[in-house]
Coordinates of C-alpha atoms and ligand atoms in Angstrom, one line a residue:
M1 CA -6.9 54.5 -27.6
S2 CA -10.0 54.3 -25.4
D3 CA -10.9 50.7 -26.2
T4 CA -7.4 49.3 -25.7
E5 CA -6.9 47.4 -22.4
L6 CA -5.3 49.6 -19.7
Y7 CA -2.5 48.1 -17.5
D8 CA -0.8 49.6 -14.5
I9 CA 2.6 48.4 -15.8
A10 CA 3.7 47.0 -19.1
I11 CA 7.1 45.3 -19.2
I12 CA 8.9 44.7 -22.4
G13 CA 11.2 41.8 -22.3
S14 CA 10.8 38.7 -20.0
G15 CA 14.4 37.9 -19.0
P16 CA 15.4 37.8 -15.3
G17 CA 14.7 41.5 -15.2
G18 CA 11.3 41.5 -16.9
Y19 CA 9.6 38.3 -15.7
H20 CA 10.7 39.0 -12.2
S21 CA 9.4 42.6 -12.4
A22 CA 6.0 41.3 -13.7
I23 CA 5.6 38.9 -10.7
R24 CA 6.8 41.6 -8.2
A25 CA 4.3 44.1 -9.6
A26 CA 1.5 41.6 -9.3
Q27 CA 2.5 40.8 -5.7
Y28 CA 1.7 44.5 -5.0
G29 CA -1.6 44.2 -6.7
A30 CA -0.8 45.8 -10.1
K31 CA -2.4 44.8 -13.4
V32 CA 0.5 43.7 -15.5
A33 CA 1.3 43.1 -19.1
L34 CA 4.5 41.2 -20.0
I35 CA 5.6 41.4 -23.6
E36 CA 8.2 38.9 -25.1
K37 CA 9.2 38.5 -28.7
K38 CA 11.1 35.2 -28.4
N39 CA 10.8 32.9 -25.4
L40 CA 10.0 33.6 -21.8
G41 CA 13.1 33.8 -19.6
G42 CA 15.3 35.8 -22.0
T43 CA 19.0 35.2 -22.5
C44 CA 19.5 33.8 -19.0
L45 CA 17.1 31.0 -19.4
N46 CA 17.3 30.3 -23.1
V47 CA 20.8 31.0 -24.2
G48 CA 22.8 32.0 -21.1
C49 CA 23.1 31.1 -17.4
I50 CA 20.8 28.1 -17.3
P51 CA 21.7 26.1 -20.4
T52 CA 25.4 26.6 -19.8
K53 CA 25.0 25.4 -16.2
A54 CA 23.2 22.3 -17.4
L55 CA 26.0 21.5 -19.8
Y56 CA 28.5 22.4 -17.1
A57 CA 27.0 19.8 -14.8
S58 CA 27.7 17.1 -17.4
A59 CA 31.3 18.4 -17.9
E60 CA 31.8 18.6 -14.1
L61 CA 30.7 15.0 -13.6
I62 CA 33.1 13.8 -16.4
Q63 CA 36.0 15.7 -14.8
R64 CA 35.2 14.4 -11.3
I65 CA 35.3 10.8 -12.5
R66 CA 38.4 11.3 -14.7
E67 CA 40.3 13.2 -12.0
N68 CA 39.1 11.7 -8.8
G69 CA 37.2 8.5 -9.6
E70 CA 40.0 6.0 -9.2
E71 CA 41.3 7.6 -6.0
L72 CA 37.8 7.6 -4.6
G73 CA 37.5 3.9 -5.5
V74 CA 35.2 4.4 -8.5
S75 CA 36.8 3.2 -11.7
C76 CA 34.7 3.1 -14.9
D77 CA 34.9 3.6 -18.6
I78 CA 33.2 6.9 -19.4
K79 CA 31.1 7.0 -22.6
L80 CA 30.5 10.5 -23.6
D81 CA 27.2 11.5 -25.3
F82 CA 27.1 15.2 -25.9
G83 CA 23.8 14.9 -27.7
K84 CA 22.2 13.5 -24.6
A85 CA 23.7 16.3 -22.5
V86 CA 22.2 18.8 -25.0
E87 CA 18.8 17.0 -24.8
R88 CA 18.9 17.2 -21.0
K89 CA 19.8 20.9 -21.3
N90 CA 16.9 21.5 -23.6
K91 CA 14.5 19.7 -21.3
I92 CA 15.6 21.8 -18.3
V93 CA 15.2 25.0 -20.3
S94 CA 11.7 24.1 -21.6
E95 CA 10.6 23.0 -18.1
L96 CA 11.8 26.3 -16.6
I97 CA 10.1 28.3 -19.4
G98 CA 6.9 26.4 -18.5
G99 CA 7.5 27.3 -14.9
I100 CA 7.7 31.0 -15.6
A101 CA 4.5 30.8 -17.8
A102 CA 2.7 29.1 -14.9
L103 CA 3.9 31.7 -12.4
E104 CA 2.8 34.6 -14.6
K105 CA -0.6 32.9 -15.1
A106 CA -1.0 32.3 -11.3
W107 CA -0.4 36.0 -10.7
K108 CA -2.9 36.8 -13.4
N109 CA -0.4 38.7 -15.5
D110 CA -1.2 38.9 -19.2
V111 CA 1.7 37.6 -21.3
F112 CA 1.8 38.8 -24.9
M113 CA 4.2 37.1 -27.4
G114 CA 5.4 39.6 -29.9
H115 CA 7.6 42.6 -30.4
G116 CA 6.6 45.5 -28.1
K117 CA 7.1 49.1 -29.2
I118 CA 6.1 52.3 -27.3
L119 CA 4.0 54.4 -29.7
G120 CA 3.5 57.4 -27.6
G121 CA 1.9 58.9 -24.6
N122 CA 3.0 60.3 -21.3
A123 CA 3.0 59.6 -17.5
N124 CA -0.3 61.4 -17.0
D125 CA -2.4 59.8 -19.7
G126 CA -0.5 56.5 -20.1
F127 CA 1.5 55.0 -22.9
E128 CA 0.3 53.2 -25.9
I129 CA 2.3 50.1 -26.9
S130 CA 2.0 48.0 -30.0
I131 CA 2.7 44.3 -29.9
E132 CA 3.5 42.6 -33.2
G133 CA 3.5 38.8 -33.1
E134 CA 1.4 36.3 -34.8
E135 CA -1.4 38.7 -34.0
K136 CA -1.2 42.5 -33.8
K137 CA -2.5 44.2 -30.8
N138 CA -2.2 47.5 -29.0
I139 CA -2.4 48.0 -25.2
K140 CA -2.1 50.9 -22.9
A141 CA -0.1 51.2 -19.7
K142 CA 0.3 53.8 -17.0
R143 CA 4.0 52.9 -16.5
V144 CA 6.5 51.0 -18.7
I145 CA 9.6 49.1 -17.8
I146 CA 12.0 48.3 -20.7
A147 CA 13.9 45.1 -20.0
T148 CA 14.9 44.0 -23.4
G149 CA 18.4 42.8 -22.5
S150 CA 21.3 42.2 -24.9
S151 CA 22.5 39.9 -27.6
P152 CA 26.0 38.7 -28.7
A153 CA 28.2 41.5 -30.1
L154 CA 28.9 41.1 -33.8
I155 CA 31.9 42.5 -35.6
P156 CA 31.7 42.5 -39.5
A157 CA 35.3 41.3 -39.9
F158 CA 34.4 38.1 -37.9
N159 CA 32.0 37.0 -40.6
I160 CA 29.6 35.3 -38.1
D161 CA 27.6 33.0 -40.4
H162 CA 25.9 31.0 -37.6
D163 CA 27.2 27.9 -39.4
R164 CA 30.9 27.6 -38.7
I165 CA 31.4 30.9 -37.0
L166 CA 29.0 31.0 -34.1
T167 CA 27.8 33.1 -31.2
S168 CA 26.8 31.7 -27.9
D169 CA 23.2 31.8 -29.1
D170 CA 24.1 29.4 -31.9
I171 CA 26.2 27.1 -29.8
L172 CA 23.3 26.8 -27.3
N173 CA 20.7 26.3 -30.0
P174 CA 18.6 23.2 -29.0
D175 CA 19.8 21.4 -32.2
F176 CA 23.6 22.1 -31.9
K177 CA 24.9 18.7 -30.8
I178 CA 28.3 18.8 -32.3
V179 CA 31.6 18.5 -30.3
P180 CA 34.0 20.2 -32.7
K181 CA 37.3 18.4 -33.1
R182 CA 39.0 21.8 -32.8
L183 CA 37.1 24.8 -31.4
L184 CA 38.5 28.4 -31.7
I185 CA 37.1 30.8 -29.1
I186 CA 37.5 34.5 -29.6
G187 CA 37.4 36.4 -26.3
A188 CA 38.6 34.7 -23.1
G189 CA 36.0 36.4 -20.9
V190 CA 33.3 34.8 -18.9
I191 CA 31.4 33.2 -21.8
G192 CA 34.6 32.1 -23.6
C193 CA 36.1 30.4 -20.5
E194 CA 32.8 28.7 -19.5
F195 CA 32.5 27.2 -23.0
A196 CA 36.2 26.3 -23.2
N197 CA 35.8 24.2 -20.1
I198 CA 32.6 22.4 -21.4
F199 CA 33.9 21.6 -24.9
S200 CA 37.4 20.7 -23.9
T201 CA 36.0 18.2 -21.4
F202 CA 33.8 16.7 -24.1
G203 CA 36.9 16.3 -26.3
S204 CA 37.4 19.4 -28.3
K205 CA 40.9 20.9 -28.7
V206 CA 40.2 24.4 -27.6
I207 CA 42.2 27.4 -28.7
M208 CA 41.3 30.8 -27.2
L209 CA 42.3 34.2 -28.6
E210 CA 42.1 37.2 -26.2
Y211 CA 42.9 40.8 -26.8
L212 CA 43.9 41.7 -23.2
P213 CA 47.1 40.3 -21.6
S214 CA 45.0 38.0 -19.4
P215 CA 41.9 35.8 -19.6
I216 CA 38.9 37.0 -17.4
A217 CA 40.9 40.2 -16.7
T218 CA 38.2 41.5 -14.3
E219 CA 39.1 38.9 -11.7
E220 CA 41.9 39.0 -9.2
P221 CA 45.2 38.1 -11.0
M222 CA 46.0 35.3 -8.5
V223 CA 42.6 33.7 -9.2
V224 CA 43.3 33.9 -12.9
K225 CA 46.7 32.2 -12.3
E226 CA 45.0 29.4 -10.5
L227 CA 42.4 29.0 -13.3
Q228 CA 45.2 29.0 -15.9
K229 CA 46.6 25.8 -14.2
K230 CA 43.4 24.0 -14.9
L231 CA 43.1 25.4 -18.5
N232 CA 46.6 24.0 -19.1
S233 CA 45.7 20.6 -17.7
L234 CA 42.7 20.4 -20.0
G235 CA 45.0 21.2 -22.9
I236 CA 43.3 24.5 -23.6
E237 CA 45.6 27.0 -25.4
V238 CA 45.1 30.6 -24.4
H239 CA 46.8 33.1 -26.7
V240 CA 46.6 36.5 -25.0
S241 CA 47.4 40.0 -26.4
Q242 CA 46.0 39.0 -29.7
N243 CA 44.3 41.5 -32.0
V244 CA 41.9 39.3 -34.1
L245 CA 41.8 41.0 -37.5
S246 CA 39.5 38.6 -39.2
V247 CA 37.8 35.3 -39.0
D248 CA 36.8 33.4 -42.2
S249 CA 34.9 30.3 -42.9
T250 CA 36.6 27.9 -45.3
G251 CA 33.4 25.9 -45.7
T252 CA 34.8 22.9 -43.8
G253 CA 36.5 25.0 -41.1
V254 CA 37.5 28.4 -39.9
K255 CA 40.7 30.5 -40.0
A256 CA 41.5 33.5 -37.8
T257 CA 44.2 36.1 -38.6
T258 CA 45.7 38.0 -35.7
C259 CA 48.6 40.3 -34.9
S260 CA 49.9 41.5 -31.6
A261 CA 47.5 43.7 -29.7
T262 CA 50.4 46.2 -29.2
V263 CA 50.5 47.1 -32.9
P264 CA 49.1 50.6 -33.5
R265 CA 45.9 50.8 -35.6
D266 CA 47.6 52.5 -38.6
Q267 CA 50.2 49.8 -38.8
L268 CA 48.0 46.7 -38.8
E269 CA 48.4 46.0 -42.5
S270 CA 52.2 45.6 -42.3
A271 CA 52.2 43.9 -38.9
E272 CA 53.4 40.3 -38.5
K273 CA 50.4 38.0 -38.7
S274 CA 49.6 34.7 -36.9
Y275 CA 47.0 32.3 -38.2
F276 CA 44.8 29.9 -36.2
E277 CA 42.7 27.2 -37.8
A278 CA 39.8 25.1 -36.3
D279 CA 36.6 23.4 -37.3
Y280 CA 34.3 25.8 -35.6
C281 CA 34.7 29.3 -34.1
L282 CA 32.8 30.8 -31.1
V283 CA 32.8 34.6 -30.9
S284 CA 32.3 35.7 -27.3
I285 CA 33.6 39.3 -27.2
G286 CA 30.9 41.0 -25.1
R287 CA 27.3 41.9 -25.7
A288 CA 25.3 44.5 -27.6
K289 CA 22.2 46.2 -26.1
E290 CA 18.8 45.3 -27.5
S291 CA 17.4 48.9 -27.8
G292 CA 16.3 48.9 -31.5
N293 CA 12.8 49.5 -32.7
L294 CA 11.3 50.3 -29.3
G295 CA 10.1 53.8 -30.2
L296 CA 12.9 55.4 -28.1
E297 CA 13.8 58.2 -30.6
E298 CA 10.2 59.1 -31.2
L299 CA 9.5 59.5 -27.5
G300 CA 12.8 61.3 -26.8
I301 CA 14.3 58.6 -24.6
E302 CA 18.0 59.2 -24.4
T303 CA 20.5 56.5 -25.3
A304 CA 24.3 56.3 -25.4
R305 CA 25.9 53.9 -27.8
G306 CA 22.8 51.7 -27.8
S307 CA 22.3 51.7 -24.0
I308 CA 19.2 53.3 -22.6
K309 CA 20.2 56.1 -20.2
V310 CA 18.6 56.0 -16.8
N311 CA 18.8 57.8 -13.5
L312 CA 21.1 55.3 -11.8
K313 CA 19.2 55.6 -8.5
T314 CA 15.5 55.4 -9.7
L315 CA 16.0 53.7 -13.1
E316 CA 13.7 56.2 -14.8
T317 CA 14.6 57.1 -18.3
S318 CA 14.7 60.6 -19.6
V319 CA 10.9 60.2 -20.1
K320 CA 8.8 60.3 -17.0
G321 CA 6.9 57.1 -16.3
I322 CA 9.3 54.9 -18.5
Y323 CA 11.9 52.9 -16.7
A324 CA 14.7 50.7 -18.0
I325 CA 16.5 47.8 -16.3
G326 CA 19.1 45.1 -16.9
D327 CA 21.6 44.7 -19.8
V328 CA 19.8 47.3 -22.0
T329 CA 21.0 50.0 -19.7
G330 CA 24.6 49.0 -20.2
G331 CA 25.2 48.7 -16.5
I332 CA 26.4 45.5 -14.8
M333 CA 25.4 42.7 -17.1
L334 CA 24.3 40.1 -14.7
A335 CA 20.9 38.4 -14.3
H336 CA 20.7 39.1 -10.5
V337 CA 21.5 42.8 -11.1
A338 CA 18.6 42.9 -13.6
S339 CA 16.2 41.4 -11.0
H340 CA 17.3 43.8 -8.3
E341 CA 16.8 46.7 -10.8
G342 CA 13.3 45.2 -11.5
D343 CA 12.4 45.5 -7.9
V344 CA 13.5 49.1 -7.8
A345 CA 11.7 50.0 -11.1
V346 CA 8.5 48.3 -10.0
A347 CA 8.5 50.1 -6.6
N348 CA 9.1 53.5 -8.2
S349 CA 6.5 52.9 -10.9
L350 CA 3.8 51.9 -8.4
A351 CA 4.8 54.5 -5.8
S352 CA 4.4 57.2 -8.5
L353 CA 0.9 55.9 -9.3
G354 CA -0.1 55.8 -5.7
G355 CA -2.5 53.3 -4.1
F356 CA -0.1 50.4 -4.0
P357 CA 1.5 49.0 -0.8
V358 CA 5.0 50.0 -1.8
E359 CA 7.3 52.9 -1.4
E360 CA 9.9 54.5 -3.7
R361 CA 13.3 52.7 -3.7
I362 CA 16.8 53.4 -5.0
T363 CA 19.3 51.0 -6.4
D364 CA 22.0 49.6 -4.3
Y365 CA 25.1 48.3 -6.1
K366 CA 27.3 48.2 -3.1
V367 CA 27.4 44.4 -3.0
V368 CA 27.2 42.5 -6.3
P369 CA 28.4 39.0 -6.2
A370 CA 29.7 37.6 -9.5
T371 CA 30.2 33.9 -10.4
I372 CA 32.0 32.1 -13.2
F373 CA 31.3 28.4 -13.8
T374 CA 34.7 27.3 -15.1
S375 CA 36.4 24.4 -13.4
P376 CA 37.2 25.2 -10.7
N377 CA 34.3 27.7 -10.1
I378 CA 35.0 31.3 -9.3
G379 CA 33.1 33.6 -7.1
S380 CA 34.0 37.2 -6.3
I381 CA 32.5 40.3 -4.7
G382 CA 33.5 43.9 -3.8
I383 CA 36.8 45.3 -5.0
R384 CA 40.0 43.7 -6.1
R385 CA 43.5 44.3 -4.5
K386 CA 44.5 46.7 -7.2
Q387 CA 41.3 48.7 -6.9
A388 CA 41.7 48.9 -3.2
K389 CA 45.1 50.3 -3.6
D390 CA 43.9 52.8 -6.2
L391 CA 41.1 53.9 -3.8
G392 CA 43.6 54.5 -1.0
Y393 CA 42.6 51.6 1.3
E394 CA 45.1 50.2 3.7
L395 CA 44.4 46.5 3.4
V396 CA 44.5 43.5 5.6
M397 CA 44.1 40.2 3.8
G398 CA 43.3 36.6 4.6
R399 CA 44.0 33.6 2.4
F400 CA 43.1 30.0 2.9
P401 CA 43.7 27.0 0.6
Y402 CA 41.1 24.3 -0.1
M403 CA 43.8 21.6 0.4
S404 CA 43.9 22.5 4.2
L405 CA 40.2 21.9 4.7
G406 CA 39.0 18.5 5.8
K407 CA 35.7 18.6 3.9
A408 CA 37.4 19.7 0.7
K409 CA 40.0 16.8 1.1
C410 CA 37.2 14.3 1.6
M411 CA 35.5 15.6 -1.6
G412 CA 38.7 15.4 -3.6
E413 CA 38.4 19.1 -4.2
E414 CA 41.8 20.4 -3.2
Q415 CA 42.5 23.0 -5.8
G416 CA 42.0 26.7 -5.1
F417 CA 41.7 29.2 -2.3
I418 CA 39.7 32.0 -0.8
L419 CA 41.0 35.5 -0.5
I420 CA 39.4 38.1 1.9
L421 CA 40.2 41.8 1.7
A422 CA 39.4 44.0 4.7
D423 CA 39.9 47.6 5.6
K424 CA 42.8 47.9 8.1
K425 CA 41.1 50.7 10.0
T426 CA 37.5 49.4 10.4
H427 CA 38.1 45.6 9.7
K428 CA 35.1 45.7 7.5
I429 CA 35.1 43.3 4.5
I430 CA 35.6 45.2 1.3
G431 CA 36.1 42.3 -1.2
A432 CA 36.6 38.6 -1.6
S433 CA 37.6 36.2 -4.3
C434 CA 37.3 32.5 -4.3
I435 CA 38.3 29.8 -6.8
G436 CA 37.4 26.2 -5.9
A437 CA 34.6 24.0 -5.0
E438 CA 31.3 25.8 -4.3
A439 CA 33.0 29.2 -4.7
P440 CA 29.8 30.8 -6.0
E441 CA 27.9 29.6 -3.0
L442 CA 30.5 30.7 -0.5
I443 CA 30.4 34.3 -1.9
S444 CA 26.7 34.5 -0.8
E445 CA 27.7 34.4 2.8
I446 CA 30.2 37.2 2.3
A447 CA 27.6 39.2 0.3
L448 CA 25.3 39.1 3.3
A449 CA 28.1 40.2 5.6
M450 CA 29.1 43.1 3.3
Q451 CA 25.5 44.2 2.8
H452 CA 25.2 44.7 6.5
G453 CA 28.6 46.3 7.0
L454 CA 30.0 43.4 9.1
T455 CA 33.6 43.1 10.1
V456 CA 35.9 40.1 9.6
H457 CA 35.4 39.4 13.3
D458 CA 31.6 39.2 13.0
V459 CA 31.9 36.5 10.4
A460 CA 34.8 34.7 12.2
E461 CA 33.0 34.6 15.5
T462 CA 29.9 33.0 13.8
I463 CA 29.8 29.2 14.4
H464 CA 30.2 27.5 11.0
S465 CA 29.0 23.9 10.7
H466 CA 31.7 21.3 10.5
P467 CA 32.7 19.6 8.2
T468 CA 31.5 21.9 5.4
I469 CA 33.0 23.9 2.6
S470 CA 31.6 27.0 4.3
E471 CA 34.5 26.7 6.7
M472 CA 36.6 28.2 3.9
V473 CA 35.0 31.5 4.7
L474 CA 35.6 31.1 8.4
E475 CA 39.3 30.2 8.0
G476 CA 39.7 32.9 5.4
M477 CA 38.3 35.5 7.8
E478 CA 40.4 34.2 10.7
D479 CA 43.5 34.3 8.5
V480 CA 43.1 38.1 8.1
F481 CA 44.5 38.4 11.7
G482 CA 46.7 35.2 11.6
L483 CA 44.1 33.2 13.5
A484 CA 43.2 30.5 10.9
I485 CA 43.4 27.2 12.8
H486 CA 44.4 25.0 9.9
K487 CA 47.3 27.2 8.6
K488 CA 50.8 27.5 10.0
G489 CA 51.6 30.9 11.4
R490 CA 53.3 32.8 14.2
P491 CA 51.9 34.0 17.6
I492 CA 50.3 37.4 17.4
H493 CA 52.1 40.2 19.3
H494 CA 50.7 43.6 20.3
Ligands
NAI1 P1 33.2 39.6 -21.4 O1 33.3 41.0 -21.4 O2 33.2 38.8 -20.1 O3 34.5 39.0 -22.2 C1 34.8 39.3 -23.5 C2 36.3 39.1 -23.7 O4 36.5 39.3 -25.1 C3 37.1 40.2 -23.0 O5 38.1 39.5 -22.3 C4 37.6 41.0 -24.1 O6 38.9 41.6 -23.8 C5 37.7 40.1 -25.3 N1 37.6 40.7 -26.6 C6 36.8 41.7 -27.0 N2 37.0 42.0 -28.3 C7 38.0 41.1 -28.7 C8 38.6 40.9 -30.0 N3 38.3 41.6 -31.0 N4 39.5 39.9 -30.0 C9 39.8 39.2 -29.0 N5 39.3 39.3 -27.8 C10 38.3 40.3 -27.6 O7 32.0 39.2 -22.3 P2 31.3 37.8 -22.6 O8 32.2 36.7 -22.1 O9 30.9 37.8 -24.0 O10 30.1 37.8 -21.6 C11 29.1 38.8 -21.8 C12 28.4 39.2 -20.5 O11 27.6 38.1 -20.0 C13 29.3 39.6 -19.4 O12 28.9 40.8 -18.9 C14 29.3 38.5 -18.4 O13 29.4 39.1 -17.1 C15 27.9 37.9 -18.6 N6 28.0 36.5 -18.3 C16 27.9 36.1 -17.0 C17 28.0 34.8 -16.6 C18 27.9 34.4 -15.2 O14 27.5 35.2 -14.4 N7 28.3 33.2 -14.8 C19 28.2 33.8 -17.6 C20 28.3 34.3 -18.9 C21 28.2 35.6 -19.2

């Protein structure tokens, strides 16, 4: 072990958790090894957030021209070229991968391409890690951060053959340039709805099958209702409360067999069946944690159903000196949460070593914005109305529609609304949901307000630039107390 290179921190996995941690650690002066078995950037950059947003941009442009073009005085025949959109997406991905590589290099971090596995060791003597790629190499690190992420969940009965029955990884493969005539999507969650929007815009007839009684069931029901209007207008069929029993490839197409989700497990065989046929099927039913072959069992790192168990405050695993962050911990599976966790794990790793200009830190999940790039976009934060009720909050709410906002009207973006939830006693903001133009951006202002415990008045009394979409936040806050200027109401009485 003595002749192997010694690092302060080794990070396994280079998604938004891992590559971010590597740069952060270098900023504090640490000697860093970053290990990646596929491509820099992980799911987010290669087969997640970034490529879908690149395709979304094409879909959005098509929808804008189709829906508003004529009214805005821009009439044209649209020629769709999905292959070109995919090539643009590929270019963006490879440029950003190059960007991460350049940043790691600039910070003098060593990037190793290969599968990392912790072979043994402890927090006093350091840990030995093997890297198996084109070359085999062992390194040693005083602290380790596992940031290996997740991959699409597979169910045997869905017969995912990566040919006709696909995962989101397959559909975002650089060579996948097909617009299926009919696309069946299993799971109407975040991934399912984002792809439904993209492919239906490019011409697919999209059919979605969802187990729960609603698509994107984590969002506020009135937001989902608004989204459903758009799904309907795009001709997307959403079949809810469907238990998908099997998916089979017919060679030239796919066929799914379902029954009602209310049928008990022991009666599935005799239950009345429905059949759905299409040319391709996308399975988007959640994600499995990438925790295999990392040496966890040998080291005694505790896991639960594939997730690496961590102290939720410090992110240390059951083995001192080894931390885990991001999707692999089974927490909130969002890129920005993984990056936040990276900051915490790096701070705790380096603080425990001593000699670095950083102190111990704990996680803070109080304010986690979430965004969904359907059309219209969705942004949400904090708790929903039902949760607020369950938690015993007395609520005050504000709601403001896009159609009443000057800037939104000018942009031809009149669909949607913002909903603000505040605590009746303190007037502090406890949640917000927004569906409409720039919703994911609007949520950032509310995140800042919530992070600092601001009240509805604090935000409403802040001058917002006119004319901007950010005035949606202003009017939404004002409406909590019946003071929105561009909404009919009644005088306020004591
Ligand atoms: P998800 O949990 O959002 O949705 C999966 C859906 O599939 C759920 O509605 C679930 O009820 C349904 N489902 C599960 N099993 C089923 C079955 N057998 N038959 C029919 N329906 C079934 O998971 P998804 O969409 O795969 O996304 C994975 C993760 O990636 C999520 O944590 C999400 O937050 C994240 N993500 C975030 C994005 C963003 O921030 N914009 C974009 C895409 C994904």
